[in-house]
Amino acid sequence: MVPYTCQSCGMPFTKEMRGTNRDKSFNNDYCIKCFKDGEFTNPHLTLHQLEIQLLEMAEVHNGISLEEAQQIIRKLPELKRWRMENI
Ligand SMILES: [Zn+2]
C-alpha cells in the first residue's frame, strides 16, 4: 500500500519519495519529482503537458499501465495544484 498521492502529478508515492519544503522538512502533498526545496521542479508545467507525460510513461511501461495513467488523468483536476489554477 502506498500512503501518499502526489497533488501535482497524481502518482502514488512512498514516504521516502516525499517532496521537501524550503526548510528541508518533508511535504506530504507532493512527491520529490514534483516539489523540491519548497518549489515545483517544473513551475511552468500545465495540466495538459502532465497528461501527455503520463500517457508517454504508460507507453514505455515506465511504472504505470495505460489504465492507471487514464485513471490518474481523470483525477488530476481534483488535485491541489490544479484546483488552484482554476480559481
Ligand atoms: Zn508528483
mmCIF file of N, CA and C and ligand atoms in Angstrom:
data_model
loop_
_atom_site.group_PDB
_atom_site.id
_atom_site.type_symbol
_atom_site.label_atom_id
_atom_site.label_comp_id
_atom_site.label_asym_id
_atom_site.label_seq_id
_atom_site.Cartn_x
_atom_site.Cartn_y
_atom_site.Cartn_z
ATOM 1 N N MET A 1 0.825 -1.205 0.000
ATOM 2 C CA MET A 1 0.000 0.000 0.000
ATOM 3 C C MET A 1 0.862 1.259 0.000
ATOM 4 N N VAL A 2 0.509 2.180 -0.842
ATOM 5 C CA VAL A 2 1.270 3.419 -0.919
ATOM 6 C C VAL A 2 0.490 4.518 -0.191
ATOM 7 N N PRO A 3 1.124 5.133 0.799
ATOM 8 C CA PRO A 3 0.385 6.058 1.678
ATOM 9 C C PRO A 3 0.058 7.428 1.093
ATOM 10 N N TYR A 4 0.788 7.855 0.071
ATOM 11 C CA TYR A 4 0.604 9.230 -0.398
ATOM 12 C C TYR A 4 0.238 9.278 -1.878
ATOM 13 N N THR A 5 -0.536 10.289 -2.247
ATOM 14 C CA THR A 5 -0.800 10.566 -3.658
ATOM 15 C C THR A 5 -0.308 11.970 -3.937
ATOM 16 N N CYS A 6 0.522 12.105 -4.941
ATOM 17 C CA CYS A 6 1.063 13.427 -5.244
ATOM 18 C C CYS A 6 -0.047 14.359 -5.734
ATOM 19 N N GLN A 7 -0.116 15.538 -5.153
ATOM 20 C CA GLN A 7 -1.152 16.518 -5.504
ATOM 21 C C GLN A 7 -0.751 17.353 -6.722
ATOM 22 N N SER A 8 0.307 16.935 -7.399
ATOM 23 C CA SER A 8 0.694 17.574 -8.648
ATOM 24 C C SER A 8 0.576 16.581 -9.802
ATOM 25 N N CYS A 9 1.347 15.471 -9.717
ATOM 26 C CA CYS A 9 1.354 14.526 -10.839
ATOM 27 C C CYS A 9 0.332 13.400 -10.675
ATOM 28 N N GLY A 10 -0.270 13.283 -9.487
ATOM 29 C CA GLY A 10 -1.305 12.284 -9.291
ATOM 30 C C GLY A 10 -0.780 10.881 -9.051
ATOM 31 N N MET A 11 0.554 10.724 -9.043
ATOM 32 C CA MET A 11 1.134 9.397 -8.859
ATOM 33 C C MET A 11 1.212 9.053 -7.375
ATOM 34 N N PRO A 12 0.993 7.771 -7.046
ATOM 35 C CA PRO A 12 1.203 7.351 -5.660
ATOM 36 C C PRO A 12 2.695 7.365 -5.333
ATOM 37 N N PHE A 13 3.031 7.700 -4.111
ATOM 38 C CA PHE A 13 4.446 7.673 -3.746
ATOM 39 C C PHE A 13 4.631 7.277 -2.291
ATOM 40 N N THR A 14 5.822 6.830 -1.965
ATOM 41 C CA THR A 14 6.124 6.354 -0.617
ATOM 42 C C THR A 14 6.720 7.477 0.231
ATOM 43 N N LYS A 15 6.805 7.206 1.508
ATOM 44 C CA LYS A 15 7.370 8.135 2.489
ATOM 45 C C LYS A 15 8.745 8.666 2.051
ATOM 46 N N GLU A 16 9.544 7.759 1.497
ATOM 47 C CA GLU A 16 10.907 8.119 1.079
ATOM 48 C C GLU A 16 10.901 9.068 -0.110
ATOM 49 N N MET A 17 9.801 9.094 -0.847
ATOM 50 C CA MET A 17 9.724 9.896 -2.066
ATOM 51 C C MET A 17 8.981 11.217 -1.856
ATOM 52 N N ARG A 18 8.734 11.585 -0.600
ATOM 53 C CA ARG A 18 8.040 12.840 -0.323
ATOM 54 C C ARG A 18 8.856 14.040 -0.789
ATOM 55 N N GLY A 19 8.162 15.082 -1.211
ATOM 56 C CA GLY A 19 8.830 16.314 -1.585
ATOM 57 C C GLY A 19 9.379 17.021 -0.354
ATOM 58 N N THR A 20 10.168 18.060 -0.591
ATOM 59 C CA THR A 20 10.756 18.776 0.542
ATOM 60 C C THR A 20 10.377 20.259 0.502
ATOM 61 N N ASN A 21 10.185 20.814 1.698
ATOM 62 C CA ASN A 21 9.914 22.236 1.843
ATOM 63 C C ASN A 21 11.231 23.015 1.876
ATOM 64 N N ARG A 22 11.102 24.340 1.841
ATOM 65 C CA ARG A 22 12.275 25.200 1.851
ATOM 66 C C ARG A 22 13.188 24.918 3.056
ATOM 67 N N ASP A 23 12.563 24.607 4.198
ATOM 68 C CA ASP A 23 13.351 24.343 5.410
ATOM 69 C C ASP A 23 13.797 22.880 5.503
ATOM 70 N N LYS A 24 13.689 22.145 4.397
ATOM 71 C CA LYS A 24 14.126 20.750 4.287
ATOM 72 C C LYS A 24 13.217 19.759 5.004
ATOM 73 N N SER A 25 12.108 20.238 5.566
ATOM 74 C CA SER A 25 11.154 19.292 6.133
ATOM 75 C C SER A 25 10.397 18.641 4.981
ATOM 76 N N PHE A 26 9.717 17.540 5.280
ATOM 77 C CA PHE A 26 9.025 16.839 4.212
ATOM 78 C C PHE A 26 7.663 17.449 3.926
ATOM 79 N N ASN A 27 7.257 17.366 2.684
ATOM 80 C CA ASN A 27 5.947 17.819 2.262
ATOM 81 C C ASN A 27 5.138 16.585 1.861
ATOM 82 N N ASN A 28 4.069 16.318 2.600
ATOM 83 C CA ASN A 28 3.299 15.101 2.365
ATOM 84 C C ASN A 28 2.363 15.197 1.169
ATOM 85 N N ASP A 29 2.224 16.365 0.594
ATOM 86 C CA ASP A 29 1.297 16.550 -0.521
ATOM 87 C C ASP A 29 1.912 16.235 -1.879
ATOM 88 N N TYR A 30 3.225 16.408 -1.982
ATOM 89 C CA TYR A 30 3.854 16.272 -3.299
ATOM 90 C C TYR A 30 5.040 15.312 -3.254
ATOM 91 N N CYS A 31 5.288 14.653 -4.374
ATOM 92 C CA CYS A 31 6.443 13.769 -4.461
ATOM 93 C C CYS A 31 7.687 14.596 -4.791
ATOM 94 N N ILE A 32 8.836 13.989 -4.580
ATOM 95 C CA ILE A 32 10.105 14.707 -4.746
ATOM 96 C C ILE A 32 10.355 15.074 -6.219
ATOM 97 N N LYS A 33 9.744 14.326 -7.122
ATOM 98 C CA LYS A 33 9.916 14.632 -8.543
ATOM 99 C C LYS A 33 9.213 15.940 -8.920
ATOM 100 N N CYS A 34 8.161 16.285 -8.174
ATOM 101 C CA CYS A 34 7.383 17.484 -8.482
ATOM 102 C C CYS A 34 7.769 18.673 -7.606
ATOM 103 N N PHE A 35 8.147 18.412 -6.368
ATOM 104 C CA PHE A 35 8.283 19.503 -5.400
ATOM 105 C C PHE A 35 9.547 19.326 -4.581
ATOM 106 N N LYS A 36 10.476 20.269 -4.723
ATOM 107 C CA LYS A 36 11.754 20.151 -4.042
ATOM 108 C C LYS A 36 12.157 21.501 -3.462
ATOM 109 N N ASP A 37 12.583 21.490 -2.203
ATOM 110 C CA ASP A 37 13.040 22.715 -1.515
ATOM 111 C C ASP A 37 12.003 23.845 -1.596
ATOM 112 N N GLY A 38 10.733 23.483 -1.494
ATOM 113 C CA GLY A 38 9.679 24.495 -1.423
ATOM 114 C C GLY A 38 9.205 25.021 -2.764
ATOM 115 N N GLU A 39 9.682 24.415 -3.859
ATOM 116 C CA GLU A 39 9.263 24.880 -5.176
ATOM 117 C C GLU A 39 8.925 23.719 -6.094
ATOM 118 N N PHE A 40 8.021 23.968 -7.030
ATOM 119 C CA PHE A 40 7.753 22.959 -8.044
ATOM 120 C C PHE A 40 8.981 22.837 -8.937
ATOM 121 N N THR A 41 9.378 21.605 -9.225
ATOM 122 C CA THR A 41 10.566 21.391 -10.057
ATOM 123 C C THR A 41 10.329 21.889 -11.479
ATOM 124 N N ASN A 42 9.072 21.865 -11.899
ATOM 125 C CA ASN A 42 8.724 22.413 -13.210
ATOM 126 C C ASN A 42 7.549 23.372 -13.036
ATOM 127 N N PRO A 43 7.850 24.629 -12.685
ATOM 128 C CA PRO A 43 6.778 25.568 -12.343
ATOM 129 C C PRO A 43 5.878 25.919 -13.516
ATOM 130 N N HIS A 44 6.325 25.672 -14.732
ATOM 131 C CA HIS A 44 5.524 26.041 -15.902
ATOM 132 C C HIS A 44 4.709 24.888 -16.461
ATOM 133 N N LEU A 45 4.782 23.764 -15.754
ATOM 134 C CA LEU A 45 4.037 22.591 -16.194
ATOM 135 C C LEU A 45 2.546 22.902 -16.255
ATOM 136 N N THR A 46 1.916 22.481 -17.326
ATOM 137 C CA THR A 46 0.462 22.637 -17.422
ATOM 138 C C THR A 46 -0.201 21.272 -17.275
ATOM 139 N N LEU A 47 -1.469 21.319 -16.978
ATOM 140 C CA LEU A 47 -2.235 20.089 -16.817
ATOM 141 C C LEU A 47 -2.159 19.253 -18.092
ATOM 142 N N HIS A 48 -2.220 19.919 -19.215
ATOM 143 C CA HIS A 48 -2.182 19.225 -20.493
ATOM 144 C C HIS A 48 -0.834 18.521 -20.705
ATOM 145 N N GLN A 49 0.268 19.214 -20.387
ATOM 146 C CA GLN A 49 1.596 18.592 -20.526
ATOM 147 C C GLN A 49 1.714 17.366 -19.624
ATOM 148 N N LEU A 50 1.158 17.497 -18.439
ATOM 149 C CA LEU A 50 1.216 16.403 -17.484
ATOM 150 C C LEU A 50 0.465 15.185 -18.013
ATOM 151 N N GLU A 51 -0.680 15.408 -18.615
ATOM 152 C CA GLU A 51 -1.450 14.312 -19.205
ATOM 153 C C GLU A 51 -0.622 13.588 -20.264
ATOM 154 N N ILE A 52 0.057 14.367 -21.091
ATOM 155 C CA ILE A 52 0.891 13.774 -22.138
ATOM 156 C C ILE A 52 2.029 12.961 -21.524
ATOM 157 N N GLN A 53 2.657 13.532 -20.491
ATOM 158 C CA GLN A 53 3.742 12.822 -19.791
ATOM 159 C C GLN A 53 3.280 11.476 -19.248
ATOM 160 N N LEU A 54 2.111 11.476 -18.632
ATOM 161 C CA LEU A 54 1.590 10.242 -18.042
ATOM 162 C C LEU A 54 1.335 9.196 -19.121
ATOM 163 N N LEU A 55 0.771 9.642 -20.241
ATOM 164 C CA LEU A 55 0.492 8.702 -21.329
ATOM 165 C C LEU A 55 1.789 8.165 -21.933
ATOM 166 N N GLU A 56 2.795 9.027 -22.008
ATOM 167 C CA GLU A 56 4.089 8.572 -22.527
ATOM 168 C C GLU A 56 4.730 7.557 -21.584
ATOM 169 N N MET A 57 4.629 7.829 -20.289
ATOM 170 C CA MET A 57 5.155 6.875 -19.311
ATOM 171 C C MET A 57 4.493 5.518 -19.467
ATOM 172 N N ALA A 58 3.187 5.532 -19.665
ATOM 173 C CA ALA A 58 2.451 4.279 -19.814
ATOM 174 C C ALA A 58 2.884 3.560 -21.089
ATOM 175 N N GLU A 59 3.127 4.344 -22.127
ATOM 176 C CA GLU A 59 3.512 3.778 -23.416
ATOM 177 C C GLU A 59 4.830 3.009 -23.339
ATOM 178 N N VAL A 60 5.793 3.550 -22.590
ATOM 179 C CA VAL A 60 7.086 2.863 -22.464
ATOM 180 C C VAL A 60 7.115 1.981 -21.222
ATOM 181 N N HIS A 61 5.961 1.785 -20.600
ATOM 182 C CA HIS A 61 5.816 0.935 -19.416
ATOM 183 C C HIS A 61 6.740 1.367 -18.288
ATOM 184 N N ASN A 62 6.781 2.656 -18.091
ATOM 185 C CA ASN A 62 7.630 3.214 -17.044
ATOM 186 C C ASN A 62 6.846 3.322 -15.730
ATOM 187 N N GLY A 63 6.573 2.180 -15.131
ATOM 188 C CA GLY A 63 5.944 2.175 -13.817
ATOM 189 C C GLY A 63 4.429 2.142 -13.804
ATOM 190 N N ILE A 64 3.782 2.595 -14.873
ATOM 191 C CA ILE A 64 2.321 2.563 -14.862
ATOM 192 C C ILE A 64 1.766 1.983 -16.162
ATOM 193 N N SER A 65 0.576 1.414 -16.042
ATOM 194 C CA SER A 65 -0.108 0.891 -17.223
ATOM 195 C C SER A 65 -0.958 2.010 -17.826
ATOM 196 N N LEU A 66 -1.452 1.780 -19.021
ATOM 197 C CA LEU A 66 -2.292 2.775 -19.685
ATOM 198 C C LEU A 66 -3.572 3.016 -18.872
ATOM 199 N N GLU A 67 -4.119 1.951 -18.313
ATOM 200 C CA GLU A 67 -5.334 2.096 -17.492
ATOM 201 C C GLU A 67 -5.049 2.988 -16.284
ATOM 202 N N GLU A 68 -3.902 2.750 -15.658
ATOM 203 C CA GLU A 68 -3.540 3.563 -14.491
ATOM 204 C C GLU A 68 -3.338 5.016 -14.880
ATOM 205 N N ALA A 69 -2.682 5.228 -16.011
ATOM 206 C CA ALA A 69 -2.453 6.590 -16.480
ATOM 207 C C ALA A 69 -3.782 7.301 -16.714
ATOM 208 N N GLN A 70 -4.719 6.609 -17.335
ATOM 209 C CA GLN A 70 -6.022 7.220 -17.613
ATOM 210 C C GLN A 70 -6.794 7.505 -16.337
ATOM 211 N N GLN A 71 -6.656 6.598 -15.369
ATOM 212 C CA GLN A 71 -7.290 6.800 -14.073
ATOM 213 C C GLN A 71 -6.742 8.045 -13.386
ATOM 214 N N ILE A 72 -5.426 8.172 -13.422
ATOM 215 C CA ILE A 72 -4.776 9.334 -12.799
ATOM 216 C C ILE A 72 -5.212 10.612 -13.501
ATOM 217 N N ILE A 73 -5.236 10.581 -14.821
ATOM 218 C CA ILE A 73 -5.612 11.764 -15.603
ATOM 219 C C ILE A 73 -7.022 12.238 -15.247
ATOM 220 N N ARG A 74 -7.916 11.298 -15.030
ATOM 221 C CA ARG A 74 -9.280 11.675 -14.643
ATOM 222 C C ARG A 74 -9.312 12.402 -13.302
ATOM 223 N N LYS A 75 -8.375 12.048 -12.426
ATOM 224 C CA LYS A 75 -8.373 12.639 -11.078
ATOM 225 C C LYS A 75 -7.583 13.949 -10.992
ATOM 226 N N LEU A 76 -6.764 14.215 -11.997
ATOM 227 C CA LEU A 76 -5.869 15.377 -11.930
ATOM 228 C C LEU A 76 -6.579 16.703 -11.587
ATOM 229 N N PRO A 77 -7.720 17.006 -12.199
ATOM 230 C CA PRO A 77 -8.351 18.305 -11.918
ATOM 231 C C PRO A 77 -8.761 18.487 -10.462
ATOM 232 N N GLU A 78 -8.836 17.387 -9.698
ATOM 233 C CA GLU A 78 -9.212 17.493 -8.283
ATOM 234 C C GLU A 78 -8.010 17.739 -7.383
ATOM 235 N N LEU A 79 -6.821 17.591 -7.924
ATOM 236 C CA LEU A 79 -5.626 17.724 -7.092
ATOM 237 C C LEU A 79 -5.349 19.185 -6.738
ATOM 238 N N LYS A 80 -4.707 19.367 -5.578
ATOM 239 C CA LYS A 80 -4.454 20.713 -5.054
ATOM 240 C C LYS A 80 -3.810 21.655 -6.063
ATOM 241 N N ARG A 81 -2.786 21.177 -6.731
ATOM 242 C CA ARG A 81 -2.048 22.059 -7.633
ATOM 243 C C ARG A 81 -2.919 22.575 -8.763
ATOM 244 N N TRP A 82 -3.772 21.717 -9.283
ATOM 245 C CA TRP A 82 -4.550 22.081 -10.475
ATOM 246 C C TRP A 82 -5.874 22.726 -10.115
ATOM 247 N N ARG A 83 -6.360 22.466 -8.930
ATOM 248 C CA ARG A 83 -7.557 23.166 -8.466
ATOM 249 C C ARG A 83 -7.264 24.662 -8.331
ATOM 250 N N MET A 84 -6.071 24.945 -7.789
ATOM 251 C CA MET A 84 -5.674 26.335 -7.552
ATOM 252 C C MET A 84 -5.661 27.126 -8.838
ATOM 253 N N GLU A 85 -5.237 26.470 -9.910
ATOM 254 C CA GLU A 85 -5.113 27.131 -11.194
ATOM 255 C C GLU A 85 -6.465 27.668 -11.683
ATOM 256 N N ASN A 86 -7.531 27.021 -11.233
ATOM 257 C CA ASN A 86 -8.853 27.361 -11.745
ATOM 258 C C ASN A 86 -9.547 28.477 -10.953
ATOM 259 N N ILE A 87 -8.939 28.894 -9.880
ATOM 260 C CA ILE A 87 -9.576 29.912 -9.043
ATOM 261 C C ILE A 87 -9.442 31.303 -9.699
HETATM 262 ZN ZN ZN B 1 4.492 14.318 -8.222
#
